[in-house]
Amino acid sequence: MVFVFPFLWMISTSLQTFEETLTFPPTWIPAFPQWINFVDAMNAGPFLTYAKNSILVTCSIIVLQMIVMIPAAYAFAKYKFAGKGILFGMVLLAFMIPGQVTFIPVYLMLADMGLIKSLLPQIIPFMSNAFGIFLLRQYFMQIPQEIIESARLDNASEFKIIRKIMIPMSMPALATIALFSFVSHWNDYFWPLVMTDSAAVRPLTMGIAMLRETEGISNWHIIMAGNVVLVVPILIVYLFASKQIVKAFVYSGIK
């Protein structure tokens, strides 16, 4: 109930009238669900633009992270090279440093490059995922070296080994990393707040936050309707990825 209660309250408030949101004790079941609240929330600003930006930014980050993360995790798990321990320690260090510490130099660098008025400042700093490299490395290390050596004896290239062996056998971990990344960047508010200066490049989180200024602080039924719209994609993605998450953290052996 600690986790479910806020969602129930949010959904209930999103379907109430303005008068019902002010009653005490609170109204849990609206007398007549006000679906028009969702229309009003979407009409309060350019929400189609915000939604498009959120989708583009989040999907681009996930794709780029996979391109960087999979070869890096494979190298750390299956290769021996000079400085491997130091480099992996730097990955763990990057995992521990919050983005709020580095946003000023990153902002100045991207501003000097003239990228602030585009979606790139919301994408480029997150092309690499330190947590994903760490988790995927641990998963790759569980795959027997004999399987990889057999593929090499059959003249399989390293790229083919990754594509045909490592990725299929690590799908639970990849799905989990993708889900965590999706939730993190879909819900991100701080970074877009710093890196954007126009509605044309702002994501959905900022649009929902601006409902308080557009609709007024008391119109909680409109604000909560906007929040429901923000949460629904996360719930849909989770429903498809929940089984993979369980498999990622419960190692059941290599078939």
Short mmCIF file of C-alpha atoms in Angstrom, two decimals:
data_model
loop_
_atom_site.label_atom_id
_atom_site.label_comp_id
_atom_site.label_asym_id
_atom_site.label_seq_id
_atom_site.Cartn_x
_atom_site.Cartn_y
_atom_site.Cartn_z
CA MET A 1 0.00 0.00 0.00
CA VAL A 2 2.94 2.36 0.54
CA PHE A 3 3.66 2.13 -3.20
CA VAL A 4 0.11 1.69 -4.49
CA PHE A 5 -1.62 4.40 -2.44
CA PRO A 6 -0.13 7.42 -4.29
CA PHE A 7 -1.12 5.92 -7.66
CA LEU A 8 -4.69 5.30 -6.50
CA TRP A 9 -4.94 8.85 -5.16
CA MET A 10 -3.53 10.25 -8.41
CA ILE A 11 -5.99 8.31 -10.59
CA SER A 12 -8.91 9.16 -8.33
CA THR A 13 -8.08 12.88 -8.31
CA SER A 14 -7.62 12.92 -12.09
CA LEU A 15 -11.27 11.86 -12.53
CA GLN A 16 -12.78 14.28 -10.01
CA THR A 17 -14.39 17.66 -10.46
CA PHE A 18 -12.72 20.77 -9.07
CA GLU A 19 -15.21 20.83 -6.18
CA GLU A 20 -14.52 17.18 -5.27
CA THR A 21 -10.79 17.86 -4.98
CA LEU A 22 -11.51 20.42 -2.24
CA THR A 23 -13.85 18.30 -0.10
CA PHE A 24 -12.86 16.92 3.28
CA PRO A 25 -12.74 14.05 3.96
CA PRO A 26 -11.35 13.33 0.52
CA THR A 27 -13.50 11.78 -2.20
CA TRP A 28 -12.08 8.43 -3.28
CA ILE A 29 -14.61 7.39 -5.90
CA PRO A 30 -15.80 10.25 -8.15
CA ALA A 31 -19.59 10.46 -8.51
CA PHE A 32 -19.21 11.07 -12.26
CA PRO A 33 -15.71 10.40 -13.68
CA GLN A 34 -14.50 13.50 -15.50
CA TRP A 35 -12.62 12.16 -18.52
CA ILE A 36 -12.60 15.69 -19.88
CA ASN A 37 -9.81 16.44 -17.37
CA PHE A 38 -7.35 14.59 -19.60
CA VAL A 39 -8.41 16.65 -22.63
CA ASP A 40 -8.04 19.85 -20.63
CA ALA A 41 -4.58 18.81 -19.46
CA MET A 42 -3.41 18.05 -22.99
CA ASN A 43 -4.84 21.35 -24.29
CA ALA A 44 -2.97 23.38 -21.66
CA GLY A 45 0.19 23.40 -23.77
CA PRO A 46 1.99 21.83 -26.74
CA PHE A 47 1.84 18.37 -25.20
CA LEU A 48 2.21 16.53 -28.49
CA THR A 49 5.56 18.26 -28.90
CA TYR A 50 6.53 17.41 -25.33
CA ALA A 51 5.55 13.75 -25.83
CA LYS A 52 7.45 13.54 -29.11
CA ASN A 53 10.56 14.99 -27.46
CA SER A 54 10.34 12.53 -24.56
CA ILE A 55 10.01 9.58 -26.93
CA LEU A 56 12.90 10.72 -29.14
CA VAL A 57 15.22 11.46 -26.22
CA THR A 58 14.45 8.28 -24.27
CA CYS A 59 14.64 5.91 -27.25
CA SER A 60 17.82 7.54 -28.57
CA ILE A 61 19.50 7.19 -25.19
CA ILE A 62 18.59 3.50 -24.90
CA VAL A 63 19.84 2.69 -28.42
CA LEU A 64 23.12 4.58 -27.95
CA GLN A 65 23.66 3.01 -24.53
CA MET A 66 23.30 -0.46 -26.01
CA ILE A 67 25.81 0.36 -28.77
CA VAL A 68 28.39 1.53 -26.19
CA MET A 69 27.53 -0.76 -23.29
CA ILE A 70 27.50 -4.22 -24.92
CA PRO A 71 31.05 -4.13 -26.40
CA ALA A 72 32.42 -2.49 -23.24
CA ALA A 73 30.86 -5.13 -20.97
CA TYR A 74 32.09 -7.90 -23.29
CA ALA A 75 35.64 -6.55 -23.17
CA PHE A 76 35.63 -6.25 -19.38
CA ALA A 77 34.18 -9.74 -18.96
CA LYS A 78 36.11 -11.78 -21.54
CA TYR A 79 39.34 -9.94 -22.39
CA LYS A 80 42.61 -9.45 -20.54
CA PHE A 81 44.38 -6.18 -21.29
CA ALA A 82 46.62 -3.65 -19.55
CA GLY A 83 44.78 -1.24 -17.29
CA LYS A 84 41.60 -3.31 -17.21
CA GLY A 85 41.17 -2.92 -13.45
CA ILE A 86 41.78 0.83 -13.54
CA LEU A 87 39.34 1.36 -16.41
CA PHE A 88 36.65 -0.72 -14.73
CA GLY A 89 37.24 1.24 -11.53
CA MET A 90 36.61 4.44 -13.52
CA VAL A 91 33.32 2.95 -14.73
CA LEU A 92 32.29 2.25 -11.13
CA LEU A 93 33.36 5.76 -10.15
CA ALA A 94 31.18 7.22 -12.91
CA PHE A 95 28.31 5.12 -11.57
CA MET A 96 28.73 6.69 -8.11
CA ILE A 97 28.93 10.36 -9.17
CA PRO A 98 25.48 11.99 -9.53
CA GLY A 99 24.72 14.14 -12.57
CA GLN A 100 24.08 17.17 -10.35
CA VAL A 101 27.82 17.32 -9.68
CA THR A 102 28.89 17.54 -13.31
CA PHE A 103 26.05 19.45 -14.95
CA ILE A 104 27.79 22.84 -14.92
CA PRO A 105 30.88 21.85 -16.97
CA VAL A 106 28.70 19.69 -19.24
CA TYR A 107 26.33 22.60 -19.81
CA LEU A 108 29.19 25.00 -20.59
CA MET A 109 30.74 22.52 -23.01
CA LEU A 110 27.47 21.91 -24.87
CA ALA A 111 26.67 25.64 -24.88
CA ASP A 112 30.06 26.38 -26.48
CA MET A 113 29.19 23.81 -29.15
CA GLY A 114 25.88 25.59 -29.84
CA LEU A 115 23.71 22.56 -29.01
CA ILE A 116 21.50 23.98 -26.27
CA LYS A 117 18.58 24.69 -28.59
CA SER A 118 18.40 21.06 -29.74
CA LEU A 119 17.59 17.69 -28.14
CA LEU A 120 21.25 16.63 -28.15
CA PRO A 121 22.12 18.01 -24.66
CA GLN A 122 19.50 15.64 -23.25
CA ILE A 123 21.01 12.68 -25.15
CA ILE A 124 24.79 13.01 -25.48
CA PRO A 125 25.71 12.99 -21.73
CA PHE A 126 23.86 9.68 -21.29
CA MET A 127 25.27 7.74 -24.24
CA SER A 128 27.14 5.53 -21.76
CA ASN A 129 25.51 3.74 -18.84
CA ALA A 130 27.95 2.83 -16.06
CA PHE A 131 25.37 0.76 -14.17
CA GLY A 132 24.50 -1.08 -17.40
CA ILE A 133 28.15 -1.88 -18.12
CA PHE A 134 28.59 -3.22 -14.58
CA LEU A 135 25.43 -5.36 -14.59
CA LEU A 136 26.00 -6.70 -18.11
CA ARG A 137 29.63 -7.51 -17.33
CA GLN A 138 28.51 -9.62 -14.39
CA TYR A 139 26.03 -11.41 -16.65
CA PHE A 140 28.62 -11.99 -19.40
CA MET A 141 31.03 -13.47 -16.87
CA GLN A 142 28.50 -16.22 -16.12
CA ILE A 143 28.59 -17.40 -19.74
CA PRO A 144 31.21 -20.20 -20.00
CA GLN A 145 34.37 -19.30 -21.89
CA GLU A 146 34.17 -22.69 -23.65
CA ILE A 147 31.15 -21.52 -25.64
CA ILE A 148 33.06 -18.49 -26.91
CA GLU A 149 36.16 -20.53 -27.73
CA SER A 150 34.02 -23.00 -29.70
CA ALA A 151 32.61 -20.12 -31.73
CA ARG A 152 36.10 -18.81 -32.42
CA LEU A 153 37.19 -22.27 -33.63
CA ASP A 154 34.32 -22.04 -36.12
CA ASN A 155 35.85 -18.77 -37.39
CA ALA A 156 33.16 -16.57 -35.83
CA SER A 157 34.20 -12.94 -35.53
CA GLU A 158 33.97 -11.09 -32.22
CA PHE A 159 31.02 -9.11 -33.55
CA LYS A 160 29.24 -12.33 -34.50
CA ILE A 161 29.95 -13.84 -31.08
CA ILE A 162 28.38 -10.80 -29.43
CA ARG A 163 25.40 -10.83 -31.79
CA LYS A 164 24.73 -14.58 -31.87
CA ILE A 165 25.81 -15.71 -28.39
CA MET A 166 26.25 -12.95 -25.83
CA ILE A 167 23.16 -10.86 -26.63
CA PRO A 168 20.64 -13.75 -26.89
CA MET A 169 21.92 -15.32 -23.67
CA SER A 170 21.78 -11.96 -21.85
CA MET A 171 18.37 -10.70 -22.91
CA PRO A 172 17.00 -10.58 -19.31
CA ALA A 173 19.85 -8.27 -18.26
CA LEU A 174 19.51 -6.13 -21.39
CA ALA A 175 15.75 -5.78 -20.88
CA THR A 176 16.29 -4.80 -17.25
CA ILE A 177 18.89 -2.18 -18.11
CA ALA A 178 16.69 -0.79 -20.88
CA LEU A 179 13.72 -0.56 -18.50
CA PHE A 180 15.72 1.20 -15.78
CA SER A 181 17.11 3.61 -18.36
CA PHE A 182 13.65 4.23 -19.82
CA VAL A 183 12.13 5.01 -16.41
CA SER A 184 15.07 7.21 -15.39
CA HIS A 185 15.12 9.37 -18.52
CA TRP A 186 11.37 9.41 -19.15
CA ASN A 187 10.90 10.80 -15.62
CA ASP A 188 13.95 13.07 -15.67
CA TYR A 189 13.18 16.67 -14.77
CA PHE A 190 16.41 18.19 -13.49
CA TRP A 191 18.52 17.67 -16.62
CA PRO A 192 15.93 19.00 -19.13
CA LEU A 193 15.29 21.94 -16.81
CA VAL A 194 18.96 22.90 -17.03
CA MET A 195 19.58 22.00 -20.67
CA THR A 196 16.50 23.48 -22.39
CA ASP A 197 15.40 27.06 -22.96
CA SER A 198 12.38 26.67 -25.26
CA ALA A 199 9.18 24.63 -25.45
CA ALA A 200 10.28 23.15 -28.78
CA VAL A 201 12.84 20.86 -27.06
CA ARG A 202 11.25 20.31 -23.65
CA PRO A 203 10.07 16.83 -22.61
CA LEU A 204 6.78 15.73 -21.10
CA THR A 205 7.98 16.03 -17.50
CA MET A 206 8.48 19.76 -17.88
CA GLY A 207 5.11 20.11 -19.59
CA ILE A 208 3.39 18.41 -16.66
CA ALA A 209 5.28 20.61 -14.18
CA MET A 210 4.14 23.71 -16.08
CA LEU A 211 0.48 22.73 -15.54
CA ARG A 212 0.75 24.25 -12.08
CA GLU A 213 1.59 27.60 -13.64
CA THR A 214 -0.93 27.27 -16.48
CA GLU A 215 -3.91 25.90 -14.56
CA GLY A 216 -3.25 27.30 -11.11
CA ILE A 217 -2.04 25.53 -7.99
CA SER A 218 -5.58 24.53 -6.90
CA ASN A 219 -6.60 22.70 -10.09
CA TRP A 220 -5.24 19.39 -8.91
CA HIS A 221 -7.67 17.39 -11.04
CA ILE A 222 -5.99 18.75 -14.19
CA ILE A 223 -2.48 18.33 -12.77
CA MET A 224 -3.16 14.73 -11.74
CA ALA A 225 -4.64 13.96 -15.17
CA GLY A 226 -1.35 15.10 -16.67
CA ASN A 227 0.56 12.91 -14.24
CA VAL A 228 -1.50 9.87 -15.23
CA VAL A 229 -0.58 10.49 -18.87
CA LEU A 230 3.09 10.65 -17.84
CA VAL A 231 2.93 7.38 -15.87
CA VAL A 232 0.96 5.21 -18.34
CA PRO A 233 3.90 4.56 -20.76
CA ILE A 234 6.07 3.41 -17.84
CA LEU A 235 3.42 0.94 -16.69
CA ILE A 236 3.00 -0.40 -20.23
CA VAL A 237 6.75 -0.93 -20.67
CA TYR A 238 6.99 -2.57 -17.25
CA LEU A 239 4.21 -5.05 -18.06
CA PHE A 240 6.18 -6.25 -21.09
CA ALA A 241 9.55 -6.37 -19.28
CA SER A 242 8.63 -7.60 -15.79
CA LYS A 243 9.46 -11.27 -16.46
CA GLN A 244 12.84 -10.34 -17.90
CA ILE A 245 13.63 -8.30 -14.78
CA VAL A 246 13.04 -11.31 -12.55
CA LYS A 247 15.25 -13.48 -14.77
CA ALA A 248 18.04 -10.90 -14.71
CA PHE A 249 18.41 -11.05 -10.93
CA VAL A 250 17.78 -14.79 -10.49
CA TYR A 251 20.49 -16.67 -12.30
CA SER A 252 19.13 -20.07 -13.33
CA GLY A 253 22.10 -21.48 -15.25
CA ILE A 254 23.15 -21.57 -18.87
CA LYS A 255 21.16 -23.93 -21.11
#
